[in-house]
Coordinates of C-alpha atoms in Angstrom, one line a residue:
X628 CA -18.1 -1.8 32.9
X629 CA -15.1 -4.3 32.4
X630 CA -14.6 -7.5 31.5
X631 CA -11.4 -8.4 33.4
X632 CA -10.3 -12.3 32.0
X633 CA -8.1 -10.4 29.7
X634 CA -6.6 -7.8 32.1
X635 CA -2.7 -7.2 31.1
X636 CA 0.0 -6.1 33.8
X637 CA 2.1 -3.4 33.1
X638 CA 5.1 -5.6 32.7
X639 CA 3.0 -7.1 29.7
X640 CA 2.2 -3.7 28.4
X641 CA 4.4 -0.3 29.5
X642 CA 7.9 -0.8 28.2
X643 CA 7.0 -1.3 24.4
X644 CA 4.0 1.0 23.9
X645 CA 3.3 4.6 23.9
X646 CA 0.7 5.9 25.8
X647 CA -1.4 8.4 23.6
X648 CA -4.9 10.1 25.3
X649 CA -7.2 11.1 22.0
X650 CA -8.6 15.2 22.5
X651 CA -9.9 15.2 18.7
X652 CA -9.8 18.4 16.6
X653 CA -7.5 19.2 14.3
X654 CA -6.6 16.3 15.3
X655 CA -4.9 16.6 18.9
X656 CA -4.0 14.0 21.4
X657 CA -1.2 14.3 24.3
X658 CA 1.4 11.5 25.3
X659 CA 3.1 11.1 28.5
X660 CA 5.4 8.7 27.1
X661 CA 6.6 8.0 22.9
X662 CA 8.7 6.0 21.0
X663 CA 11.1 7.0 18.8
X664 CA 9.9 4.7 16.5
X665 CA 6.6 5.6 16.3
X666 CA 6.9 9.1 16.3
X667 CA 8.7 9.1 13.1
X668 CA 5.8 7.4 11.7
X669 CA 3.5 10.5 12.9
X670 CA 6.0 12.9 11.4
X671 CA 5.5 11.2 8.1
X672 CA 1.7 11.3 8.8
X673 CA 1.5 15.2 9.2
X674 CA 2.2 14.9 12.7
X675 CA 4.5 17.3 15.1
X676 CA 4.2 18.2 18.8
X677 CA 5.0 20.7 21.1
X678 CA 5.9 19.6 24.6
X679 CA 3.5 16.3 25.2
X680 CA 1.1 17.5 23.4
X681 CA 0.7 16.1 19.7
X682 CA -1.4 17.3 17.2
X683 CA -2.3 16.5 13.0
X684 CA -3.6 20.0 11.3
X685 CA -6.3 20.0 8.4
X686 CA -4.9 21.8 5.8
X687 CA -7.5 21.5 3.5
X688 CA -9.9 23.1 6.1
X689 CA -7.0 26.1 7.8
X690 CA -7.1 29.5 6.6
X691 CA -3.4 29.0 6.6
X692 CA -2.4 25.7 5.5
X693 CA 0.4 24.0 7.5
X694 CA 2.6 21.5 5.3
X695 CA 5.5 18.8 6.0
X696 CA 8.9 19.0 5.1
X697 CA 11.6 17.5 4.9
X698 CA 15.5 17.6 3.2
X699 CA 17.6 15.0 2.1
X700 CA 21.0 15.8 4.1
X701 CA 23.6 13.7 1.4
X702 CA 22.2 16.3 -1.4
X703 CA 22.2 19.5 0.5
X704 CA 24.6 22.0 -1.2
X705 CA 24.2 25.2 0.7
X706 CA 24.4 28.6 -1.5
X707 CA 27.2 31.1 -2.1
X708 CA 25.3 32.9 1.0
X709 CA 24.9 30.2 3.3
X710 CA 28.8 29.2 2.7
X711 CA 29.4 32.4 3.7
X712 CA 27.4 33.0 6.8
X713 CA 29.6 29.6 8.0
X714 CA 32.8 31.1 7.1
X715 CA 32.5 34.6 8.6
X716 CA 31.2 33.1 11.9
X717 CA 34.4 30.4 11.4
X718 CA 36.8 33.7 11.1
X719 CA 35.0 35.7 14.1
X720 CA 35.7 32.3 16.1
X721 CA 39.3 31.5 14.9
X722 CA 40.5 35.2 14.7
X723 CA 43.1 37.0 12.2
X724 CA 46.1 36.5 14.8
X725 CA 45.2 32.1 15.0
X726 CA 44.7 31.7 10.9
X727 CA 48.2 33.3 10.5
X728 CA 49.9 31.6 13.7
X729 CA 48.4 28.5 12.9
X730 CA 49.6 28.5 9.1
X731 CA 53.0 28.2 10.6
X732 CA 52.6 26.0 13.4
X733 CA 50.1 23.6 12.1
X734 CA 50.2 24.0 8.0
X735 CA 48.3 22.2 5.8
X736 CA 49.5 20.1 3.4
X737 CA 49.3 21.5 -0.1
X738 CA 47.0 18.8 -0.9
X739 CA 44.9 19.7 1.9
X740 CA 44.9 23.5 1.1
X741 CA 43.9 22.9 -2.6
X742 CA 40.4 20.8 -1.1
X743 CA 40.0 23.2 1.2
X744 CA 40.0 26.0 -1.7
X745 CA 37.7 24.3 -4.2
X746 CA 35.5 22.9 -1.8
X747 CA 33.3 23.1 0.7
X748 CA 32.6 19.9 3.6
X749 CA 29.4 20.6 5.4
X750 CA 30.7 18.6 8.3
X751 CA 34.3 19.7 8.4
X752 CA 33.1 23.6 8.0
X753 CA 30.4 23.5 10.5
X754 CA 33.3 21.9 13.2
X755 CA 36.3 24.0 12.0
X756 CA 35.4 26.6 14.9
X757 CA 34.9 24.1 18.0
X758 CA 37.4 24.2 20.4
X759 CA 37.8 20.6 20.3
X760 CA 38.7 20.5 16.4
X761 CA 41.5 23.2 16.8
X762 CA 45.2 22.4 17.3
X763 CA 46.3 24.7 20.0
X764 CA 48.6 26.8 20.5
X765 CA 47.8 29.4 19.2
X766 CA 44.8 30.0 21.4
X767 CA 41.9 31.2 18.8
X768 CA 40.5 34.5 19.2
X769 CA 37.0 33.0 21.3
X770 CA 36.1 29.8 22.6
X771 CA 33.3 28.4 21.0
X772 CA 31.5 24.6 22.1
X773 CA 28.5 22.9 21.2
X774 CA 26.8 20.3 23.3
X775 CA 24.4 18.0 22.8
X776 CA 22.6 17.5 25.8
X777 CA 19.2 16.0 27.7
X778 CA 16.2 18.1 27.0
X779 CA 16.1 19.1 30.5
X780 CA 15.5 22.7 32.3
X781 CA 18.4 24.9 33.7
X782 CA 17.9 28.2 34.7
X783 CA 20.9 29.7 32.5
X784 CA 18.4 27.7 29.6
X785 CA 16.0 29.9 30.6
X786 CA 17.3 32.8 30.7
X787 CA 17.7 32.1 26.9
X788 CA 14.4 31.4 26.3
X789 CA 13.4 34.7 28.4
X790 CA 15.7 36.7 26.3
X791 CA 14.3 35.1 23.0
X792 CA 10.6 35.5 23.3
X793 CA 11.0 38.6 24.9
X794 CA 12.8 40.5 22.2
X795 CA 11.8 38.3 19.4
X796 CA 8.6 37.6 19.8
X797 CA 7.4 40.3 21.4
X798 CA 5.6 38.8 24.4
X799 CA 5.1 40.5 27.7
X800 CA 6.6 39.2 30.9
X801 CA 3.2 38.0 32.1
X802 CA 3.3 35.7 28.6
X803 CA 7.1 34.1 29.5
X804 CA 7.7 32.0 32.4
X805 CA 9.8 28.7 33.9
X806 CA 6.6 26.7 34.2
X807 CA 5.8 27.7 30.0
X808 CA 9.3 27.1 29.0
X809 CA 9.1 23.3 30.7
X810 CA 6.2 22.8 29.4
X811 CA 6.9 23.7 26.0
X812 CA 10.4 22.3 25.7
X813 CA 11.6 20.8 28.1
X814 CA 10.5 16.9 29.5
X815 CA 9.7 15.5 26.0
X816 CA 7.7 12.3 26.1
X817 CA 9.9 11.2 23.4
X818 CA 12.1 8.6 24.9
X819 CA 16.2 9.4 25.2
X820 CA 17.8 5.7 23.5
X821 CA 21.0 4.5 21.8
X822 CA 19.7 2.2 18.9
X823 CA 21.8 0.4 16.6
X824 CA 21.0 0.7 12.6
X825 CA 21.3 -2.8 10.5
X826 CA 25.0 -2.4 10.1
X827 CA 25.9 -1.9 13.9
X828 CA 25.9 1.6 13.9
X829 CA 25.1 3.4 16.9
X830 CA 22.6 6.2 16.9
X831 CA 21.0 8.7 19.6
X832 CA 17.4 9.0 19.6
X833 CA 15.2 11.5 21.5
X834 CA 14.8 14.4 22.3
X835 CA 18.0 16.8 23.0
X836 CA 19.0 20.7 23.8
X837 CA 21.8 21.6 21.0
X838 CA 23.7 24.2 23.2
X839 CA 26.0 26.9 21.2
X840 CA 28.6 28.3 23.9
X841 CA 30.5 31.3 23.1
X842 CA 33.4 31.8 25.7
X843 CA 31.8 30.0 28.1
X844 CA 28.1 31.8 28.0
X845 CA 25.6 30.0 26.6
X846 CA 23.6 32.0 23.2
X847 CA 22.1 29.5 21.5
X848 CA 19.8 26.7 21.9
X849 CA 18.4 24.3 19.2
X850 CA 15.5 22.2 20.4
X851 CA 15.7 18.7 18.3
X852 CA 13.8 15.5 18.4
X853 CA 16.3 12.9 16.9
X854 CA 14.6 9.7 15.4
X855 CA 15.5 6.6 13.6
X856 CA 15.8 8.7 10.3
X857 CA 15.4 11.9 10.9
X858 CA 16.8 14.8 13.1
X859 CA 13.4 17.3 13.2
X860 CA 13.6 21.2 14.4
X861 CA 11.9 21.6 17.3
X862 CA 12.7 25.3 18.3
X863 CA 15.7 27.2 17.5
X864 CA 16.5 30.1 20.0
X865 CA 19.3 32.6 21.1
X866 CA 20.4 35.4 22.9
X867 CA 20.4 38.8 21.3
X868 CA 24.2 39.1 21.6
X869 CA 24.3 36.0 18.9
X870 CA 21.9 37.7 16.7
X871 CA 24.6 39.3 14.2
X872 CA 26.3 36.0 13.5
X873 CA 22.9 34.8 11.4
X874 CA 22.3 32.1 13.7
X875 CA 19.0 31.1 12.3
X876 CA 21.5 29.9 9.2
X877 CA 23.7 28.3 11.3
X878 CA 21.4 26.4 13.3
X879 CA 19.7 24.8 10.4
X880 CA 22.5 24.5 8.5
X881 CA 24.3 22.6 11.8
X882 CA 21.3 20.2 12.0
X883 CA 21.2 18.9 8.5
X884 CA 25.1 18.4 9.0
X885 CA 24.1 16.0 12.1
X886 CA 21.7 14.2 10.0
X887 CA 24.1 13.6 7.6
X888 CA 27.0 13.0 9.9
X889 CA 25.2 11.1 12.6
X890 CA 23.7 8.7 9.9
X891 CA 19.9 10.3 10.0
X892 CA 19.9 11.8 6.6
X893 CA 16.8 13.7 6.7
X894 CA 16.2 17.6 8.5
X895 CA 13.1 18.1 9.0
X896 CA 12.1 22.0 9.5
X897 CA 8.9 21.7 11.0
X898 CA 5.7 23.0 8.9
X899 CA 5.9 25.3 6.3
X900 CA 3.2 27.8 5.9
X901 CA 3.7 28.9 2.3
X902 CA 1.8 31.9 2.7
X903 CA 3.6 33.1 5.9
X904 CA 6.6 35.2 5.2
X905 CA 8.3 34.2 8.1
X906 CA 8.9 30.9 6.6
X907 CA 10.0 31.5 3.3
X908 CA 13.0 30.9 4.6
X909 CA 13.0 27.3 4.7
X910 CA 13.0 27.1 1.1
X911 CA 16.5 28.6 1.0
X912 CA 17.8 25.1 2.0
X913 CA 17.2 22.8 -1.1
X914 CA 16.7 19.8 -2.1
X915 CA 13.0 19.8 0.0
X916 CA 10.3 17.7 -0.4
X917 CA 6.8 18.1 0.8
X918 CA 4.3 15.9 2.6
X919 CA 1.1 15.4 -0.1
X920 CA -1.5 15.8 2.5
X921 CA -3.9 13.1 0.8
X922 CA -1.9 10.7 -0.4
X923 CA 0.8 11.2 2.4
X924 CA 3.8 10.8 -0.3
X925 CA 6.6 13.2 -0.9
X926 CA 7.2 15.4 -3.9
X927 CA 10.3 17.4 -4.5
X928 CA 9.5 21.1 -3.7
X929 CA 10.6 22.4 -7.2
X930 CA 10.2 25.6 -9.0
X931 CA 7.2 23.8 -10.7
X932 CA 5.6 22.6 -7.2
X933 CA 6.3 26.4 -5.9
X934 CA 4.6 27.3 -8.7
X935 CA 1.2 25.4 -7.7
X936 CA 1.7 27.0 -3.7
X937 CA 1.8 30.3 -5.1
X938 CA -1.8 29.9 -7.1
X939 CA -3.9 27.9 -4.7
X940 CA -5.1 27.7 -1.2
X941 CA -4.7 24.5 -0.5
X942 CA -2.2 22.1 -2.2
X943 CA -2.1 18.3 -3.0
X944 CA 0.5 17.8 -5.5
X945 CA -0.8 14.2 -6.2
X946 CA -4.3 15.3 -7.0
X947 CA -3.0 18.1 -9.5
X948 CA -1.2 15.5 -11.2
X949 CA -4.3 13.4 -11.1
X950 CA -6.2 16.7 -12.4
X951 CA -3.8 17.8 -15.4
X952 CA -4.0 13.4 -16.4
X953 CA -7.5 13.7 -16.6
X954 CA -8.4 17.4 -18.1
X955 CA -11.0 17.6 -14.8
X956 CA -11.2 21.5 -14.1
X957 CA -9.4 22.8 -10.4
X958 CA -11.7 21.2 -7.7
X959 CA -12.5 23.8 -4.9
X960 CA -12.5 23.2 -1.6
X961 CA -14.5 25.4 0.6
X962 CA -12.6 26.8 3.9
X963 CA -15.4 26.4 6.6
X964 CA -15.6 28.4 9.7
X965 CA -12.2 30.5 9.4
X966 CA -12.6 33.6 11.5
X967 CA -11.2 36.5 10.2
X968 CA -8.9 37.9 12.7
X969 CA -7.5 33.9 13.2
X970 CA -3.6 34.2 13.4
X971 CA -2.3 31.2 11.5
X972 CA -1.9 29.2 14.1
X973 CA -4.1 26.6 13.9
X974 CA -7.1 25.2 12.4
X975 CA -10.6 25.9 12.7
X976 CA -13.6 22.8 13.6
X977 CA -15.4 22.6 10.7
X978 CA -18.1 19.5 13.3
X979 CA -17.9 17.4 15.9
X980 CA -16.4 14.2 14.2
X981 CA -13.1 14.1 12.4
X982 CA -14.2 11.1 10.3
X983 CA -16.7 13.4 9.0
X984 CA -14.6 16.2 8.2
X985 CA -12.5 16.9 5.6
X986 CA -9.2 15.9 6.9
X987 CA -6.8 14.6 4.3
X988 CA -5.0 11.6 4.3
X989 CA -7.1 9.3 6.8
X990 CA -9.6 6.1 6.3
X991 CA -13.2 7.0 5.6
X992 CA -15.7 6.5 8.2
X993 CA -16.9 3.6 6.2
X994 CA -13.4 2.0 6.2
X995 CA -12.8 2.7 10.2
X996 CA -15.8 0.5 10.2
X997 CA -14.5 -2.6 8.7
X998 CA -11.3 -2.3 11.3
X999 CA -10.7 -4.8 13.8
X1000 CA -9.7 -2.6 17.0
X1001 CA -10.7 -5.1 19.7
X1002 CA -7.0 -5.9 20.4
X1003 CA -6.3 -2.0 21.7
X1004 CA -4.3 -2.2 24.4
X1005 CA -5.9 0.5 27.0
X1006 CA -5.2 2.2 30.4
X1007 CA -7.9 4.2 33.1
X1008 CA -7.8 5.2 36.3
X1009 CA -11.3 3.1 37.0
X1010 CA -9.5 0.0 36.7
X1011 CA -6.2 -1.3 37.4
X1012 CA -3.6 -3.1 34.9
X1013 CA -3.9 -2.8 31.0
X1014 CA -7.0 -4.1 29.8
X1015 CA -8.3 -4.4 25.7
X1016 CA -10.8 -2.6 23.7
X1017 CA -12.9 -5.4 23.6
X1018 CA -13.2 -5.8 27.5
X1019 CA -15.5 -3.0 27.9
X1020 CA -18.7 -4.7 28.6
X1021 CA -20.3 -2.5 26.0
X1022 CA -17.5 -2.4 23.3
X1023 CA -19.6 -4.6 20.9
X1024 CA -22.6 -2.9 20.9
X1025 CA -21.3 0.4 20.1
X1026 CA -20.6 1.4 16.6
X1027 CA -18.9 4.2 15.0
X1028 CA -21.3 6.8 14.2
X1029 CA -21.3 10.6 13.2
X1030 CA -23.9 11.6 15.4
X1031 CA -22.4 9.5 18.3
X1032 CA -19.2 10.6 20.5
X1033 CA -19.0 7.7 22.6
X1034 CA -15.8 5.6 23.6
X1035 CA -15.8 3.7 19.9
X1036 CA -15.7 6.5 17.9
X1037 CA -13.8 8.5 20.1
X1038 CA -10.8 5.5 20.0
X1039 CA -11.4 5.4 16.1
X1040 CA -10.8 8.9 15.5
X1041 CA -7.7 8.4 16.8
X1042 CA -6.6 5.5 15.1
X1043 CA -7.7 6.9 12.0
X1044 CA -5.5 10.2 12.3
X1045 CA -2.6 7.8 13.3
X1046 CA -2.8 4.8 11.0
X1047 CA -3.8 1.5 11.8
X1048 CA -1.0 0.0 11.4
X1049 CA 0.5 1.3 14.3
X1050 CA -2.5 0.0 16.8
X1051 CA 0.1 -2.9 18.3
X1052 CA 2.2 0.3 19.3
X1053 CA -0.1 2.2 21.1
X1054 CA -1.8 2.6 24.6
X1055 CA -4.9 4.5 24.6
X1056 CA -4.6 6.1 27.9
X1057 CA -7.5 7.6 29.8
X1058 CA -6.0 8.2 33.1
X1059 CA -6.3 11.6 34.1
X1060 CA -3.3 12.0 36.1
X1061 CA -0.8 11.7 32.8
X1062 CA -2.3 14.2 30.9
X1063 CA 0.4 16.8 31.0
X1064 CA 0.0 19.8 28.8

């Protein structure tokens, strides 16, 4: 089956490649191991994951449209509201009998209380209550910490998580469990690095567990995968006893101050469902922009681009654009399959070939054609080492084909929902034993 004059060793191909294993629809495919690096090129591609596995939604075909988002950290001024859901959780923190002690053991200077006044710092607000940022004595009225630690399991983690889908969500205790909560956020295959930007800076990149602690309990956990530019919302969850401080607010109002403190700039919310009132939330943290899903460009979510969400089903802001240019009537795209009772949250198979669907935003079948993939680096557990696309004996005389599902097509799917620029990044991996879901 292989031609083995080419065959790779691992030391040629593990450390600097990401070992994806194609599933298809709508598109899904899981990874044992990710780079950073390439995983912010999925999120700008429509991408996100959940544990290992990763997955590309059609909108156009979903009878609830998923969409990307993302904020600009430097231009994020939160509201009169959000300002003062920091504040009041700053004064349950600090405590009457501290703000008056402190005022005469530590006082400002009057320059300092004048900035203070007029404005508001994102960064310094969102420390003001840690422990660590407080002069002492006094001793404020709670003790409040937030770590930023390895995306590993801990039972008192847990215990959060139990808490959080149980009362939350709703689920049943035959729905929750350690094994679930691993899976789903624990063990990312995103790898944990230090990277240095062009001007020396140092950044963490991975994936993390942002842990609020409240007098030494733990209430809060924010799941975050932090890339290159980017810190993206995995999961935010907390214990009922934290539920009166507004920590949804906090949260995402702490995580766009890491991207703009730690150098990341943009917060990505994970996808926005416009017509799920659940997340109609996220557009109380401005400036946004969304992910065109054809073009895969971003466009300001203004009161104008709202405007388009709240009148169609489906939304590419570039081809309304195109549209009004032209004076072509709305085009209407047909939602195939959609079951009735479907829940939102996922899409439905409209065949058995992505590059015959109607997925947004990827090559034609036509164009997948005229790629050269021969130099894909894969893995399988019939051979050992690394081998190359073009080593399997019948790699040539396959072609891509709608009515075919063989190991050609299959492989070009994938690097069509991907891009194919990223091909020199990837491992296609076919072993069995990494497939972790």
């Amino acid at each position: 089956m292989y031609n083995t004059n080419s065959m790779q060793t691992p030391d040629d191909a593990e450390a600097p490649l990401s070992f994806i294993f194609p599933i298809g629809y709508s598109y899904y495919a899981t990874s044992k191991s990710l780079s950073t690096h390439l995983y912010q090129k999925l999120v700008d591609r429509y991408w996100r994951r959940s544990g290992t596995l990763l997955y590309r939604p059609n909108p156009r075909n979903s009878c609830c449209p998923h969409y990307t988002l993302r904020l600009d950290s430097t231009e994020f001024k939160p509201t009169k509201d959000q300002r003062q859901t920091v504040n009041r959780f700053n004064n349950y923190v600090i405590g009457p009998d501290y703000t008056h002690a402190a005022a005469r053991v530590h006082p400002r200077t009057r320059q300092e209380a004048r900035k203070r006044h007029n404005e508001f710092d994102l960064i310094d607000r969102i420390h003001e209550p840690e422990a660590q940022f407080l002069k002492t004595p006094p001793e404020p009225a709670h003790k409040f910490t937030v770590t930023l630690e390895p995306d590993e399991f801990t039972e008192e983690k847990y215990l959060i998580f139990e808490n959080y889908q149980r009362l939350v969500h709703k689920e049943g205790p035959d729905k929750i469990s350690r094994h679930g909560f691993k899976r789903f956020l624990c063990n990312s295959p995103l790898k944990r690095e230090t990277i240095y930007t062009s001007d020396g800076v140092q950044r963490q990149v991975g994936s993390f567990h942002q842990c609020y602690w409240l007098d030494g309990k733990l209430v809060a956990i924010g799941v975050l995968d932090l890339l290159p530019h980017a810190v993206s919302s995995v999961y935010f969850l907390y214990h009922e006893s934290f539920h009166s401080h507004n920590p949804g607010k906090l949260s995402a109002m702490r995580e766009i101050a890491l991207a703009r403190e730690g150098g990341y700039r943009w917060w990505y919310p994970g996808f926005y469902i416009h017509s799920c009132p659940k997340m109609k939330y996220k557009m109380d943290f401005k400036p946004q922009s969304v992910l065109d899903p054809e073009t895969l460009t971003w466009d300001l979510m203004d009161k104008e681009a709202l405007a388009v969400f709240d009148a169609k089903h489906y939304v590419s802001l570039s081809r309304e654009r195109q549209r009004k240019e032209s004076g072509d009537p709305p085009q209407i795209f047909k939602n195939h399959f959609i079951r009735p009772e479907s829940d939102g949250e996922g899409d439905e198979e409209e065949g058995d070939f992505m590059l015959g669907s109607s997925m947004p935003g990827i090559p034609s079948l036509e164009e997948m054609k005229q790629v050269d993939m021969d130099n894909l680096v894969l893995v399988s557990d019939a051979t050992p080492g690394y081998f190359l696309a073009s080593d399997l004996v019948s790699w040539e005389q396959q072609d891509i084909e709608l009515d075919r599902k063989d190991i050609k097509s299959t492989i070009a799917e994938l690097v069509a929902a991907m891009g194919t620029d990223v091909m020199g990044e990837i491992c296609v991996d076919f072993r069995r034993r990494t497939r972790v879901l």
